[in-house]
Short mmCIF file of C-alpha atoms in Angstrom, two decimals:
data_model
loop_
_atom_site.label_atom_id
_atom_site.label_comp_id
_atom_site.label_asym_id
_atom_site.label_seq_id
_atom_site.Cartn_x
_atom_site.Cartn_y
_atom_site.Cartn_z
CA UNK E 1 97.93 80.50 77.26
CA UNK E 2 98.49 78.51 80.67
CA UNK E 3 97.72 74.93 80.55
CA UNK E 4 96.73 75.09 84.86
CA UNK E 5 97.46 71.10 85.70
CA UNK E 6 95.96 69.77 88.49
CA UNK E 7 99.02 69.17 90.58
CA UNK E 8 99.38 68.12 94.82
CA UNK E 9 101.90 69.01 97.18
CA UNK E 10 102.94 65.50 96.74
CA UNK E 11 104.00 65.55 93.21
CA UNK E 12 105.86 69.56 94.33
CA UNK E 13 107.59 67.54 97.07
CA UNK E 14 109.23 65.05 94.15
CA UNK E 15 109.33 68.30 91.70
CA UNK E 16 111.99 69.46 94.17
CA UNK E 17 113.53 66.70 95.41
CA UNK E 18 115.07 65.79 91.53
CA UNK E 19 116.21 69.78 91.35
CA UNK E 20 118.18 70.19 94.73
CA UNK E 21 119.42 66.25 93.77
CA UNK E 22 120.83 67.79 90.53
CA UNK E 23 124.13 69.99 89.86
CA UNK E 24 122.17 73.43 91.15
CA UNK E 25 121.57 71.98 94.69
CA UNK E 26 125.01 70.50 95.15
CA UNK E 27 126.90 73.80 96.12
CA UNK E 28 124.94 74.74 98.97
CA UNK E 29 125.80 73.52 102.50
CA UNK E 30 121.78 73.75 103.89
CA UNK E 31 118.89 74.27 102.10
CA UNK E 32 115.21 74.86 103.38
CA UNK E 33 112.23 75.03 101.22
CA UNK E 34 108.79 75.84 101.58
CA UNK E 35 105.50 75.38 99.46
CA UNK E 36 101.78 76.11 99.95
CA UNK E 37 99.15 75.20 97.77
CA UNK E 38 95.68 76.36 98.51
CA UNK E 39 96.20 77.13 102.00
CA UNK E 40 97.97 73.53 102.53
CA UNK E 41 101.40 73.38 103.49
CA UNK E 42 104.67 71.18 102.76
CA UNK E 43 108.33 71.69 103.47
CA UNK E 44 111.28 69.75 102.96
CA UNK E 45 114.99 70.51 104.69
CA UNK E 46 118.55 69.52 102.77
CA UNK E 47 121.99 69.17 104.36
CA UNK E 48 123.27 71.26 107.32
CA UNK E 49 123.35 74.33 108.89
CA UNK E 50 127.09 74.39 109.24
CA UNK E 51 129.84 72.91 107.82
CA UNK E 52 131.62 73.31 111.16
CA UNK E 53 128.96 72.46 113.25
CA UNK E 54 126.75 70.72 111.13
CA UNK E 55 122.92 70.50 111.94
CA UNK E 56 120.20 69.20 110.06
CA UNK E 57 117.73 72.25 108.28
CA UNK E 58 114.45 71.75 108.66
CA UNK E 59 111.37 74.16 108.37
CA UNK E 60 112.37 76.24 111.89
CA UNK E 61 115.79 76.98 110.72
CA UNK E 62 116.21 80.49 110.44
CA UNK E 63 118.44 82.10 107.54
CA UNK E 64 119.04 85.97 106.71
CA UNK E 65 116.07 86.36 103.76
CA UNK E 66 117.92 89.80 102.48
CA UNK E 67 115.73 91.75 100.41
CA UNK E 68 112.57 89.67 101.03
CA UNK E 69 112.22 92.45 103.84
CA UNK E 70 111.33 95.11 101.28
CA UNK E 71 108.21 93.45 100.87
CA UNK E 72 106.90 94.03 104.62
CA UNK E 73 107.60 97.71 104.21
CA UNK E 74 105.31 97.48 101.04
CA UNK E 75 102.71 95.84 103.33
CA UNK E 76 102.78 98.74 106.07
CA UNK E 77 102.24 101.49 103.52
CA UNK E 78 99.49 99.70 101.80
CA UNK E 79 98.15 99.49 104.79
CA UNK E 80 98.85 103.14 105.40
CA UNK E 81 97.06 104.01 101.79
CA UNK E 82 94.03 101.75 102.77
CA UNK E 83 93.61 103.95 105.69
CA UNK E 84 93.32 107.19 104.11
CA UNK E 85 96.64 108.09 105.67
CA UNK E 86 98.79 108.30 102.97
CA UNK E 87 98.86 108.02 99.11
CA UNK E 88 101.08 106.73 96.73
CA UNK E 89 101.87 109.65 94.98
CA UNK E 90 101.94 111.91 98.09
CA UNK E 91 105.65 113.18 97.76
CA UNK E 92 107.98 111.72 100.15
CA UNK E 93 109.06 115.55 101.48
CA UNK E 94 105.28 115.79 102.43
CA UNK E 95 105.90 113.33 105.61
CA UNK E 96 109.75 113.71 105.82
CA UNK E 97 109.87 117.86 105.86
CA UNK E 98 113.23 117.61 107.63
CA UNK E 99 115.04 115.62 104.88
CA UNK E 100 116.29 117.50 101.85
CA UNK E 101 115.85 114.73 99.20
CA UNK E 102 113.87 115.67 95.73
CA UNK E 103 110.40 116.72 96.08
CA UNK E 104 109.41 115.27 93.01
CA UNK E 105 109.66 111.66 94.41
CA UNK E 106 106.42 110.28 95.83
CA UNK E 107 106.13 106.99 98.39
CA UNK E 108 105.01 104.89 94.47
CA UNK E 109 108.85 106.03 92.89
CA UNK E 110 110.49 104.92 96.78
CA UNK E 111 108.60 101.41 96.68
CA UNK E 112 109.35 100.63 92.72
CA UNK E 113 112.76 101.69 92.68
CA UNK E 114 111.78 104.28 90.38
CA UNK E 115 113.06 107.62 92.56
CA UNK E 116 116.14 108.27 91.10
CA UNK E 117 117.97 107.94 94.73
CA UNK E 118 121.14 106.60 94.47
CA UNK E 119 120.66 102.88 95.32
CA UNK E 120 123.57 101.70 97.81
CA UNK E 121 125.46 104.75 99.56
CA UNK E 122 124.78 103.80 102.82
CA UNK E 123 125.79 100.04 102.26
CA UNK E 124 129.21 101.72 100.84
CA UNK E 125 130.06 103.45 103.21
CA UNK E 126 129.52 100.91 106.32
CA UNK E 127 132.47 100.70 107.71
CA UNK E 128 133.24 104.09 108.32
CA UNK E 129 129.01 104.73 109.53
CA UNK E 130 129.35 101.92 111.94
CA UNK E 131 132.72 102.79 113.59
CA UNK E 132 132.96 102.56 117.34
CA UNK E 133 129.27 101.00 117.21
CA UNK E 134 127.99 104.09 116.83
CA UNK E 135 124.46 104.92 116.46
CA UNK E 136 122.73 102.84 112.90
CA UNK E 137 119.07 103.96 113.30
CA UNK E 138 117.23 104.73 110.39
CA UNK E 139 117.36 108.46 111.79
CA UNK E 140 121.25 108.24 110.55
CA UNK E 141 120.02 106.86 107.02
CA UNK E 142 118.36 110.24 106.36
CA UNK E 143 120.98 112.43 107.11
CA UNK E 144 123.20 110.46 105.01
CA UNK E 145 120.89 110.08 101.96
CA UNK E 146 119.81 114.16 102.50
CA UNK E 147 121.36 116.47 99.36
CA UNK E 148 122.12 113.57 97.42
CA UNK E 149 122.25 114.05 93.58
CA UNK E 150 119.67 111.93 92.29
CA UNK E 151 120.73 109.07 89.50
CA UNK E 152 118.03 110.60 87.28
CA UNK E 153 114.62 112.11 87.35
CA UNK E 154 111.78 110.47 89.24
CA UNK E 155 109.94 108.11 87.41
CA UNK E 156 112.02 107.85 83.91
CA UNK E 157 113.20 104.70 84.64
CA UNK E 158 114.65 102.23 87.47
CA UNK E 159 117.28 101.02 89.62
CA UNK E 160 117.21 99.11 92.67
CA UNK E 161 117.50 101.21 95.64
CA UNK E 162 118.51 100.19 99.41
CA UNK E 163 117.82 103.67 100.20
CA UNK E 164 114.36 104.28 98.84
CA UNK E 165 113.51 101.36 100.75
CA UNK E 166 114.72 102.90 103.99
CA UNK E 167 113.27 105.97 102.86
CA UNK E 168 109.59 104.53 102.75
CA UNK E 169 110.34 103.03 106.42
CA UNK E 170 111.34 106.34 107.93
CA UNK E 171 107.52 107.72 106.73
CA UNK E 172 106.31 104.54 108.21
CA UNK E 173 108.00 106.02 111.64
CA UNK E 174 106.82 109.44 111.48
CA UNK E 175 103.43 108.65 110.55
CA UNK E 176 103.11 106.00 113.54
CA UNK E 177 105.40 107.22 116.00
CA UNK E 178 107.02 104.28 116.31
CA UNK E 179 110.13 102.60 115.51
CA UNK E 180 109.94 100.06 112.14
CA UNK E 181 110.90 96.97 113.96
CA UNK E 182 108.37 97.04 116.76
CA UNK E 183 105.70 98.06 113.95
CA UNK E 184 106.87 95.40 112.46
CA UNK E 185 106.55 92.82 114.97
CA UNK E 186 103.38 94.20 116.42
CA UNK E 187 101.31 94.74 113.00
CA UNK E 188 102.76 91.63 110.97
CA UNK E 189 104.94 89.11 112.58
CA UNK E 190 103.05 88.23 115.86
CA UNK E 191 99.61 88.16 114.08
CA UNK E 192 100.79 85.95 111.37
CA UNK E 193 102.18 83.31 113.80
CA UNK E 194 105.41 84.46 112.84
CA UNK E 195 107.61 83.45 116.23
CA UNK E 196 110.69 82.44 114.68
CA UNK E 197 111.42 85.98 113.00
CA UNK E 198 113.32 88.49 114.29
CA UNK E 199 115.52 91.67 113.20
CA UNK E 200 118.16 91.10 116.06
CA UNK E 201 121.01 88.38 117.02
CA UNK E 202 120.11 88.63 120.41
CA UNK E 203 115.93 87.18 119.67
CA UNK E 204 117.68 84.95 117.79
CA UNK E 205 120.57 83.01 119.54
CA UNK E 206 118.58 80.07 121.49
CA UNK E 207 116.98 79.31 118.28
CA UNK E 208 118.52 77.49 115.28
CA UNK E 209 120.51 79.41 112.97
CA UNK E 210 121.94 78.39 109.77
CA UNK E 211 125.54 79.71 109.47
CA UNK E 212 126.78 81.94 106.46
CA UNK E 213 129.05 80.30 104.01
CA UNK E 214 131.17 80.72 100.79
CA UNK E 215 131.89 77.92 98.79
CA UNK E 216 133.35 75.34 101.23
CA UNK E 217 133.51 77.21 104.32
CA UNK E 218 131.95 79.24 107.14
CA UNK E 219 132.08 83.23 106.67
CA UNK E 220 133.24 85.46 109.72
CA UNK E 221 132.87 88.74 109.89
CA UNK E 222 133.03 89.25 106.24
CA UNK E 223 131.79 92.19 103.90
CA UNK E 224 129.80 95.10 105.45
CA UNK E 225 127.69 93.21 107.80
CA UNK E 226 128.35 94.61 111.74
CA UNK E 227 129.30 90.71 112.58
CA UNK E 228 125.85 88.11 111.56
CA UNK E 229 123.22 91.16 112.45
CA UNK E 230 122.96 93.72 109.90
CA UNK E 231 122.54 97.51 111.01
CA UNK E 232 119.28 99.03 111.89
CA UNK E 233 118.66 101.29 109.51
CA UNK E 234 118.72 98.45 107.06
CA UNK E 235 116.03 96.36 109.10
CA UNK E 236 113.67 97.59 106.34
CA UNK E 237 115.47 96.80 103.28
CA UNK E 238 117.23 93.43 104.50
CA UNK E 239 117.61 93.07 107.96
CA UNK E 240 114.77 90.29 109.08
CA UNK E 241 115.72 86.73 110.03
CA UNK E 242 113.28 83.84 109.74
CA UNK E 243 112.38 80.55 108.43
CA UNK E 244 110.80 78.52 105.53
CA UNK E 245 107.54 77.96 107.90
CA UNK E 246 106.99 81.32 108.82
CA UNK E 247 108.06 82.73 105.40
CA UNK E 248 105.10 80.57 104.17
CA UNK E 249 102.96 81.76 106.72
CA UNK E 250 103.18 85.23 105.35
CA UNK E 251 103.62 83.99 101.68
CA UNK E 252 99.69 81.82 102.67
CA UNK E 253 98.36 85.20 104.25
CA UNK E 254 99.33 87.39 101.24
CA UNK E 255 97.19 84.87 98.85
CA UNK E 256 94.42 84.98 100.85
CA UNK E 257 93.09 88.60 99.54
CA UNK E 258 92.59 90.21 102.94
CA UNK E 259 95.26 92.87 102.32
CA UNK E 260 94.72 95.92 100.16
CA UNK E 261 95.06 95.21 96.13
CA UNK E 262 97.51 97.63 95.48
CA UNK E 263 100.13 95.52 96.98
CA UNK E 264 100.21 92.75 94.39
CA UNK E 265 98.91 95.35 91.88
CA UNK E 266 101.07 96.83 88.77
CA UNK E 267 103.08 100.40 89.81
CA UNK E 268 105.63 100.57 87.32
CA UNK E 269 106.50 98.86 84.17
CA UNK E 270 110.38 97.42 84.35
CA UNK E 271 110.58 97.96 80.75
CA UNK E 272 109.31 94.70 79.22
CA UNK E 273 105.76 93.72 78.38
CA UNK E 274 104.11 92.13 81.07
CA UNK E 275 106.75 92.99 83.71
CA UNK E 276 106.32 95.33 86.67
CA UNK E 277 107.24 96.28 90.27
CA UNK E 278 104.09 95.81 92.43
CA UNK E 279 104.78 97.79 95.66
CA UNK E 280 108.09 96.54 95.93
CA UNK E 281 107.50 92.63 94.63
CA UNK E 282 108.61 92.07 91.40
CA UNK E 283 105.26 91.43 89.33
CA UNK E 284 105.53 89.19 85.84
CA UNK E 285 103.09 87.63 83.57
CA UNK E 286 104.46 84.59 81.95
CA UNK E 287 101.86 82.78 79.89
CA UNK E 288 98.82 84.60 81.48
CA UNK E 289 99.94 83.51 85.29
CA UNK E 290 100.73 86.34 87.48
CA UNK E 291 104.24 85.73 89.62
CA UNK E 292 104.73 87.76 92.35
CA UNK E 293 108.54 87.23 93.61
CA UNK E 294 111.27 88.72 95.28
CA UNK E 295 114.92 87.64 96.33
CA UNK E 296 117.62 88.34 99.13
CA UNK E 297 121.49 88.40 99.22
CA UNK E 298 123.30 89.22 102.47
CA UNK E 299 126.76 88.01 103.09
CA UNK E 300 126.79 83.98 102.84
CA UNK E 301 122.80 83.63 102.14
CA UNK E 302 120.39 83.48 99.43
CA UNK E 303 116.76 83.63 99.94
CA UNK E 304 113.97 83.34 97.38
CA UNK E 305 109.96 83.60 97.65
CA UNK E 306 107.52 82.82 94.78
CA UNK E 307 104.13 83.05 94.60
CA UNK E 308 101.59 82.54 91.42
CA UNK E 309 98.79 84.53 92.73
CA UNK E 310 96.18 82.55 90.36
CA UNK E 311 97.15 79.40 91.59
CA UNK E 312 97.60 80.55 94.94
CA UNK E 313 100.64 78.56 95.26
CA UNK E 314 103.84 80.35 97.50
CA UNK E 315 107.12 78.66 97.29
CA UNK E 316 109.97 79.80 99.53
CA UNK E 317 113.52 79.01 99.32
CA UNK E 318 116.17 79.86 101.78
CA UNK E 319 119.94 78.76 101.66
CA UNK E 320 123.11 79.18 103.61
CA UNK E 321 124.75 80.48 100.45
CA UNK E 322 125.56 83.05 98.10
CA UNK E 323 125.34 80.83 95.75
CA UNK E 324 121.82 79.27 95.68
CA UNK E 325 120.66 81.93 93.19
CA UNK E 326 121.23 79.24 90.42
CA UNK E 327 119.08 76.52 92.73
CA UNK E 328 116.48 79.59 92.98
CA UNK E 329 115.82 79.68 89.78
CA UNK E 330 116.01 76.09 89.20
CA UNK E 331 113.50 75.44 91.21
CA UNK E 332 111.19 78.28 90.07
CA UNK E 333 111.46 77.04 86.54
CA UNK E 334 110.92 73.50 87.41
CA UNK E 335 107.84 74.19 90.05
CA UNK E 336 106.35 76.63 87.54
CA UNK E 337 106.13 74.28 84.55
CA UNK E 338 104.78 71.79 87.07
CA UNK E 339 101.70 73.96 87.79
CA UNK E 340 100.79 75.51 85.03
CA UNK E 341 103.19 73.59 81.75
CA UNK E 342 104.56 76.82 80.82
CA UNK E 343 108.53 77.41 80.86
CA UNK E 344 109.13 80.67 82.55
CA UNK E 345 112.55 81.44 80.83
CA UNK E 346 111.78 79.20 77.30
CA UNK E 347 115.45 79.30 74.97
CA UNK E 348 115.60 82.46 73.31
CA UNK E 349 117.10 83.12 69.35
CA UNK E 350 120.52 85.17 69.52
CA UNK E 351 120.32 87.71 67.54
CA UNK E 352 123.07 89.34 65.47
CA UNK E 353 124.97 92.39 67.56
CA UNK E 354 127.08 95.14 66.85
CA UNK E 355 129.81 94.78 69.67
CA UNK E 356 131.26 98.46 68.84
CA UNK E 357 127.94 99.76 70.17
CA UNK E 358 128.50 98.17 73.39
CA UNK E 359 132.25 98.14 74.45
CA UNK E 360 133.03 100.29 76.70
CA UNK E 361 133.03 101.08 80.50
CA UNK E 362 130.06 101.24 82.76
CA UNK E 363 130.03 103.06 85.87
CA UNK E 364 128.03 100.66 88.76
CA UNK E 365 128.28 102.32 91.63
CA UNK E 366 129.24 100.40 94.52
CA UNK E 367 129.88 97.29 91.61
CA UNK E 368 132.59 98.92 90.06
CA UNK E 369 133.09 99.95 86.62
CA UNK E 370 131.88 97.23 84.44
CA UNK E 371 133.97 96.65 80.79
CA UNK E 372 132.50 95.41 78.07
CA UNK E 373 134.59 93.76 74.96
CA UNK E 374 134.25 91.48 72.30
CA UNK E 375 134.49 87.94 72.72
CA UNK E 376 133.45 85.40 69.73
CA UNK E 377 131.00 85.94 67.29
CA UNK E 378 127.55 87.75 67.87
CA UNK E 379 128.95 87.37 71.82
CA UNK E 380 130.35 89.81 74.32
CA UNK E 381 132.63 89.46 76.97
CA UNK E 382 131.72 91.37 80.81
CA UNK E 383 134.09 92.11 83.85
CA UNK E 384 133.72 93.82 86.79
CA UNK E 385 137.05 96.26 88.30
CA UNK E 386 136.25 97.09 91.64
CA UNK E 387 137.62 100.90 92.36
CA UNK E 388 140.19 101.29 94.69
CA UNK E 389 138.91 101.99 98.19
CA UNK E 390 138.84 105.04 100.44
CA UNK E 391 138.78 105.19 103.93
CA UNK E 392 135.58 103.75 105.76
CA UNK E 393 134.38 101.76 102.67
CA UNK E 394 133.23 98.44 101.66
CA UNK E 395 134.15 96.63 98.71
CA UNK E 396 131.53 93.68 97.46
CA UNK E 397 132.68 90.61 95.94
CA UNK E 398 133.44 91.46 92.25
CA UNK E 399 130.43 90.60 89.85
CA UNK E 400 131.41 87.18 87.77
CA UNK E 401 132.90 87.49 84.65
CA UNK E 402 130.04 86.72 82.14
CA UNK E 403 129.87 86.36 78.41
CA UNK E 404 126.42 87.50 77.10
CA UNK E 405 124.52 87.36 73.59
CA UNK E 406 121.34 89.36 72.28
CA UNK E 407 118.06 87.97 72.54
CA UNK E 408 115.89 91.13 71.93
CA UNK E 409 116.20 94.92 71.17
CA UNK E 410 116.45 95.72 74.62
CA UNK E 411 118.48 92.66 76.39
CA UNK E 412 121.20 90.55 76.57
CA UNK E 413 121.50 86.64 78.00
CA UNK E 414 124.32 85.19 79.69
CA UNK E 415 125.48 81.93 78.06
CA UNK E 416 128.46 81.26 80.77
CA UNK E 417 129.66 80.86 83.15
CA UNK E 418 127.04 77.94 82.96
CA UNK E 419 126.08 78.51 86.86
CA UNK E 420 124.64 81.64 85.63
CA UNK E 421 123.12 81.10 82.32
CA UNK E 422 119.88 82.15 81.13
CA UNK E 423 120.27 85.42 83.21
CA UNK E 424 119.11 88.47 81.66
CA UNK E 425 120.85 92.02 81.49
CA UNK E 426 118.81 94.92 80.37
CA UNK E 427 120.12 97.11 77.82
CA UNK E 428 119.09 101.02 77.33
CA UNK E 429 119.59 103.65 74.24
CA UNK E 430 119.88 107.13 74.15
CA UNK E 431 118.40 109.48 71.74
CA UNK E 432 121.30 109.07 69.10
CA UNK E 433 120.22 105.50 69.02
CA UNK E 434 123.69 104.16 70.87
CA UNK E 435 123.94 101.98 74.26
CA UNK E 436 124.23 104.36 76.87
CA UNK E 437 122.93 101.99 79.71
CA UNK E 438 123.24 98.31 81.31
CA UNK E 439 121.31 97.21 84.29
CA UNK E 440 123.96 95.26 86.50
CA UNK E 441 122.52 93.69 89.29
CA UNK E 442 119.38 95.65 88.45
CA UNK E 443 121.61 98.45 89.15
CA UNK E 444 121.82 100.83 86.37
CA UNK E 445 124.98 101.10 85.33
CA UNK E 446 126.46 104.07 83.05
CA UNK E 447 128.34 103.99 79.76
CA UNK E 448 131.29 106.57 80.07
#
């Protein structure tokens, strides 16, 4: 049971303030956060926007927010479904008859990552798609994601897909006639206030821009990205730009039940008691409190967004970074307890393990193959190789070497690297009773 304190923004201002003070806030060059409680606002800015050119962050300082974007496609096609113009279990081949993808998916198994469609191709494959800036629409997406083998049958289980993502977008566009980022701008951003978001470099430049960075400096040109602005067709999945006041805007509006239910509602269980994909938010019940959340990693940023739909509380958290994920969850763990005296991720017991059963390689897709060995007792030991390259491809920073013990008959918890403790890796079985499954990155990766 929750213990719901009363709590102000006041004492969430101070919550924060002794997290980013701490180890997790100390590797990131600019941090912004965001926090509403209620329908009252608070934020509070840390450090700079560059190390090069270094400018205060404060609330209007826009960062990359990644994957955060999923969510606004959610928001269209529950709009969409509240209409009468589409369902969630119309299949997707219904709306997109020109695109030879499985017609057992439906617009539910595209928005919970349950379709079975390969997760990252197009992301993969960048550099050769965007060649000679050559056309990145979302009309490009589909014939690249058309005939695709699926990773398995709709609805069995999950794995995070890019591509269902831009899937759901391209219905958006046929049903409306429209191109996503106008929709977008027109049905979401301009109503909410949101002036300071954008899905292009150009509506961006006269405004204040946190740069990218790894570790200790600035990132140019780096990883699949054409340059800062990521391609069109992956507007929808990761492509907007804003900043920790508008991102509470639309955090505020979402509590504020005028939307339909089924956005914050329960789709598809991720294979855990109490946890589920809502359309596309991650949905969890920790100690009776429902957490909506959802993160973002583009190349040199980190962007989280919390919200604890009882409470009505939104927190947002945007960093200059790939490696504020550890401040993310800092600070979720810390503001959570501080609301409703509940620790989200409480210390688990290790259990014992039998290492045979899970050395081995794992195929992860654009991650590489992942190898699994023994380390020291009741522990195991997993690397990342990245596959050699062929022409036109991208290769992603290699996954961290972690070492990992059992906490339940379905999951493993990473003990180090310490930056990345208490993380959780998802184990599956197959009908002889052996691990035949890991979910990297919630990618699902694929013993060999």
């Amino acid at each position: 049971m929750t213990s719901n304190r009363p709590v102000t923004l006041s004492q969430l201002r101070d919550v924060v303030a002794d997290v980013v003070a701490g180890d997790a806030g100390s590797a990131v060059p600019g941090i912004a956060v965001g926090i509403s409680l209620r329908g009252d606002s608070t934020f509070l800015g840390y450090g700079v926007t560059s190390l090069e050119d270094p400018l205060p962050v404060t609330e209007h300082t826009i960062f990359q927010i990644g994957s955060i974007s999923k969510t606004f496609v959610a928001l269209l096609i529950a709009r969409l479904v509240d209409a009468g113009r589409l369902t969630l279990d119309r299949p997707v081949t219904d709306v997109l008859d020109d695109v030879t993808v499985d017609p057992r998916i439906t617009v539910r198994h595209l928005l919970t990552h349950s379709s079975g469609v390969s997760g990252d191709p197009m992301i993969a494959n960048a550099p050769r798609l965007l060649a000679g800036n050559a056309d990145d629409t979302l009309a490009v997406a589909l014939c690249e994601l058309s005939e695709r083998p699926l990773d398995f049958a709709p609805g069995t289980t999950w794995s995070y897909s890019n591509a269902g993502i831009m899937l759901a977008a391209a219905i958006i566009e046929r049903l409306e006639g429209r191109a996503y980022p106008d929709l977008l701008a027109e049905r979401i951003l301009h109503p909410l206030g949101m002036y300071h978001s954008f899905t292009t470099a150009d509506e961006a430049i006269t405004h204040r821009v946190a740069a990218p960075h790894a570790d200790a400096w600035v990132l140019r040109d780096a990883g699949w990205q054409r340059h800062w602005q990521l391609p069109s067709w992956d507007v929808p999945g990761g492509g907007i730009v804003s900043t920790a006041s508008d991102m509470v805007a639309y955090g505020d509006y979402l509590l504020s039940g005028k939307e339909p239910a089924i956005l914050l509602s329960p789709q598809f269980n991720r294979g855990n008691p109490g946890q589920h994909f809502a359309l596309a938010w991650y949905l969890d019940d920790i100690g009776g409190q429902r957490i909506a959340w959802h993160d973002g990693l583009t190349t040199g940023y980190c962007a989280r967004m919390t919200m604890l739909l009882d409470q009505r509380l939104c927190m947002v958290v945007l960093t200059n970074s790939a490696d504020g994920e550890r401040l993310h969850r800092a600070l979720d763990r810390a503001v959570v307890q501080a609301v409703t005296g509940v620790d989200p991720w409480p210390q688990p017991t290790r259990l014992p393990i039998d290492q045979a059963d899970f050395e081995g390689d794992y195929d992860a897709g654009i991650y590489g193959t992942i190898r699994v060995t023994r380390a020291a007792d009741d522990e195991l030991q997993i690397e990342a190789h990245m596959r050699p390259l062929e022409d036109g491809q991208y290769r992603l920073a290699p996954l961290t070497a972690q070492r990992v013990v059992r906490i339940s008959d379905n999951a493993l918890m990473v003990v180090a690297p310490e930056a990345e403790a208490g993380g959780v890796i998802e184990y599956r079985r197959g009908p002889t009773g052996r691990v035949t499954h890991l979910r990297i990155a919630d990618r699902l990766a694929t013993k060999g």
